[in-house]
Amino acid sequence: TSETSLLGSGVGTRIFPAYSLFLGRTIRLQAYGILSTALVPGTLRIKIKLGTTVVLDTTAQTPASSVTDLIWKIDAIITVRAVGSVTTVIGQGAFEHQVAALAAMLTWGMTNTAAINVDLTASQTLDVTVTWGTANASNDIRCTNCTVESLN
């Protein structure tokens, strides 16, 4: 029920130094992992952030119930749209997860219809966070693989 990072520590960095994200620069994030849920899982919310700024958000969604160790994935891009006195980014993405073994993936969009202000004059850490709406030991989501690419 409290917001938790899925990424933690690993090889490489998720930190973008001050001024390293310039006009047209795009960040591509791909993450994969395992999801398990209770019989009544409640809601799950996934956010992608630059620092404390939420750039992409699934909002609270209800995952499949009573699943054990099924795959999930995130595919997202974030592009710097404006720099100067107001610096903005826009992103699009999707969180997908299996609803049963050998079943198709269920997709939750992470859609932006407008640019978001982000202070790129300061270092920003890219993060993926999760919040469960219901505390239950069976509700578990883990990231096993993640790549972050800076393009352009």
Coordinates of C-alpha atoms in Angstrom, one line a residue:
T1 CA 0.0 0.0 0.0
S2 CA 3.1 2.3 0.0
E3 CA 4.9 3.3 -3.2
T4 CA 7.9 1.1 -3.8
S5 CA 10.7 1.1 -6.5
L6 CA 10.8 -1.9 -8.8
L7 CA 14.3 -1.1 -10.0
G8 CA 16.6 -0.9 -6.9
S9 CA 20.3 -1.3 -7.6
G10 CA 21.9 -3.1 -10.4
V11 CA 24.5 -2.8 -13.1
G12 CA 24.5 0.5 -14.9
T13 CA 22.9 3.8 -13.9
R14 CA 19.4 5.3 -14.1
I15 CA 20.7 8.8 -13.3
F16 CA 20.6 11.4 -16.0
P17 CA 23.1 14.2 -15.0
A18 CA 22.0 17.9 -15.2
Y19 CA 21.7 19.2 -18.8
S20 CA 22.2 15.7 -20.3
L21 CA 18.6 15.5 -21.5
F22 CA 18.3 18.0 -24.3
L23 CA 15.7 18.8 -27.0
G24 CA 14.8 15.7 -28.9
R25 CA 16.6 13.3 -26.6
T26 CA 14.5 10.1 -26.0
I27 CA 14.7 7.6 -23.2
R28 CA 13.5 4.1 -23.9
L29 CA 12.7 1.9 -20.9
Q30 CA 12.0 -1.8 -21.2
A31 CA 11.4 -3.9 -18.0
Y32 CA 10.3 -7.4 -17.4
G33 CA 9.4 -9.4 -14.3
I34 CA 7.2 -11.7 -12.4
L35 CA 3.7 -11.0 -10.9
S36 CA 1.7 -12.9 -8.3
T37 CA -1.7 -11.9 -6.9
A38 CA -4.1 -12.8 -4.2
L39 CA -7.6 -14.2 -4.8
V40 CA -8.9 -10.6 -4.3
P41 CA -5.8 -8.6 -5.3
G42 CA -7.2 -5.1 -5.0
T43 CA -5.6 -2.5 -7.3
L44 CA -2.1 -2.0 -8.6
R45 CA -0.6 1.3 -9.9
I46 CA 2.6 1.6 -11.9
K47 CA 4.4 4.9 -12.3
I48 CA 7.5 5.9 -14.3
K49 CA 9.2 8.9 -12.8
L50 CA 12.1 11.3 -13.5
G51 CA 13.1 12.3 -10.0
T52 CA 9.9 13.0 -8.2
T53 CA 7.9 13.9 -11.3
V54 CA 5.5 11.3 -12.6
V55 CA 5.9 11.1 -16.3
L56 CA 3.8 7.9 -17.0
D57 CA 1.1 6.4 -14.9
T58 CA -1.3 3.4 -15.3
T59 CA -3.6 4.8 -12.6
A60 CA -5.0 2.2 -10.2
Q61 CA -6.0 -0.9 -12.1
T62 CA -7.1 -4.4 -11.1
P63 CA -4.8 -7.2 -12.1
A64 CA -5.8 -10.8 -12.7
S65 CA -6.6 -12.6 -9.5
S66 CA -4.9 -15.7 -8.1
V67 CA -1.9 -15.7 -10.4
T68 CA 1.5 -17.1 -9.5
D69 CA 4.8 -16.0 -11.1
L70 CA 3.3 -14.8 -14.4
I71 CA 5.3 -12.5 -16.7
W72 CA 4.8 -8.7 -17.0
K73 CA 6.5 -6.2 -19.1
I74 CA 6.8 -2.4 -19.5
D75 CA 7.7 -0.7 -22.8
A76 CA 7.9 3.1 -22.6
I77 CA 9.5 6.1 -24.3
I78 CA 10.0 9.6 -23.0
T79 CA 11.1 12.5 -25.2
V80 CA 12.3 16.0 -24.3
R81 CA 9.9 18.4 -26.2
A82 CA 11.0 21.8 -25.0
V83 CA 14.0 23.3 -23.2
G84 CA 14.5 26.8 -21.8
S85 CA 12.6 28.6 -19.1
V86 CA 10.1 25.7 -19.2
T87 CA 11.5 22.2 -19.9
T88 CA 8.9 19.6 -20.9
V89 CA 8.9 15.9 -21.7
I90 CA 6.1 13.7 -23.1
G91 CA 6.0 10.0 -22.9
Q92 CA 3.9 7.0 -23.9
G93 CA 4.0 3.5 -22.7
A94 CA 2.3 0.3 -21.7
F95 CA 2.3 -2.2 -18.8
E96 CA 1.3 -5.7 -19.9
H97 CA 0.8 -8.8 -17.8
Q98 CA -0.4 -12.3 -18.3
V99 CA -3.8 -13.1 -16.8
A100 CA -3.2 -16.9 -16.8
A101 CA -0.5 -19.3 -17.8
L102 CA -0.3 -19.6 -21.6
A103 CA -2.8 -16.7 -21.9
A104 CA -2.7 -13.5 -23.8
M105 CA -1.3 -10.4 -22.1
L106 CA -3.6 -7.7 -20.6
T107 CA -2.4 -4.2 -21.5
W108 CA -2.8 -1.1 -19.3
G109 CA -1.9 2.1 -21.2
M110 CA 0.4 4.8 -19.8
T111 CA -0.8 7.6 -22.0
N112 CA 0.1 11.3 -21.9
T113 CA -2.0 13.8 -23.9
A114 CA 0.2 16.8 -22.9
A115 CA 3.8 17.6 -22.1
I116 CA 5.0 17.5 -18.4
N117 CA 7.3 20.0 -16.8
V118 CA 10.6 18.5 -15.5
D119 CA 13.6 20.3 -14.2
L120 CA 16.4 19.1 -16.4
T121 CA 18.9 21.6 -15.0
A122 CA 19.2 19.1 -12.1
S123 CA 20.1 15.4 -12.2
Q124 CA 17.1 13.2 -12.5
T125 CA 16.8 9.5 -11.6
L126 CA 14.6 7.3 -13.7
D127 CA 12.4 5.0 -11.6
V128 CA 9.5 2.6 -11.9
T129 CA 7.3 2.5 -8.8
V130 CA 4.4 0.3 -7.8
T131 CA 1.6 0.8 -5.3
W132 CA -0.8 -2.0 -4.2
G133 CA -4.2 -0.8 -3.1
T134 CA -4.5 -3.8 -0.8
A135 CA -1.9 -5.3 1.5
N136 CA -1.7 -9.0 1.0
A137 CA 1.4 -11.3 1.2
S138 CA 0.3 -12.9 -2.1
N139 CA 0.5 -9.6 -3.9
D140 CA 4.0 -9.5 -5.3
I141 CA 5.7 -7.9 -8.3
R142 CA 9.4 -8.1 -9.0
C143 CA 11.5 -6.8 -11.8
T144 CA 14.0 -9.3 -13.2
N145 CA 15.3 -7.5 -16.2
C146 CA 15.5 -3.8 -17.2
T147 CA 17.2 -1.7 -19.9
V148 CA 17.3 2.0 -20.1
E149 CA 18.5 3.6 -23.3
S150 CA 19.3 7.2 -24.1
L151 CA 18.7 7.8 -27.8
N152 CA 19.4 10.7 -30.2

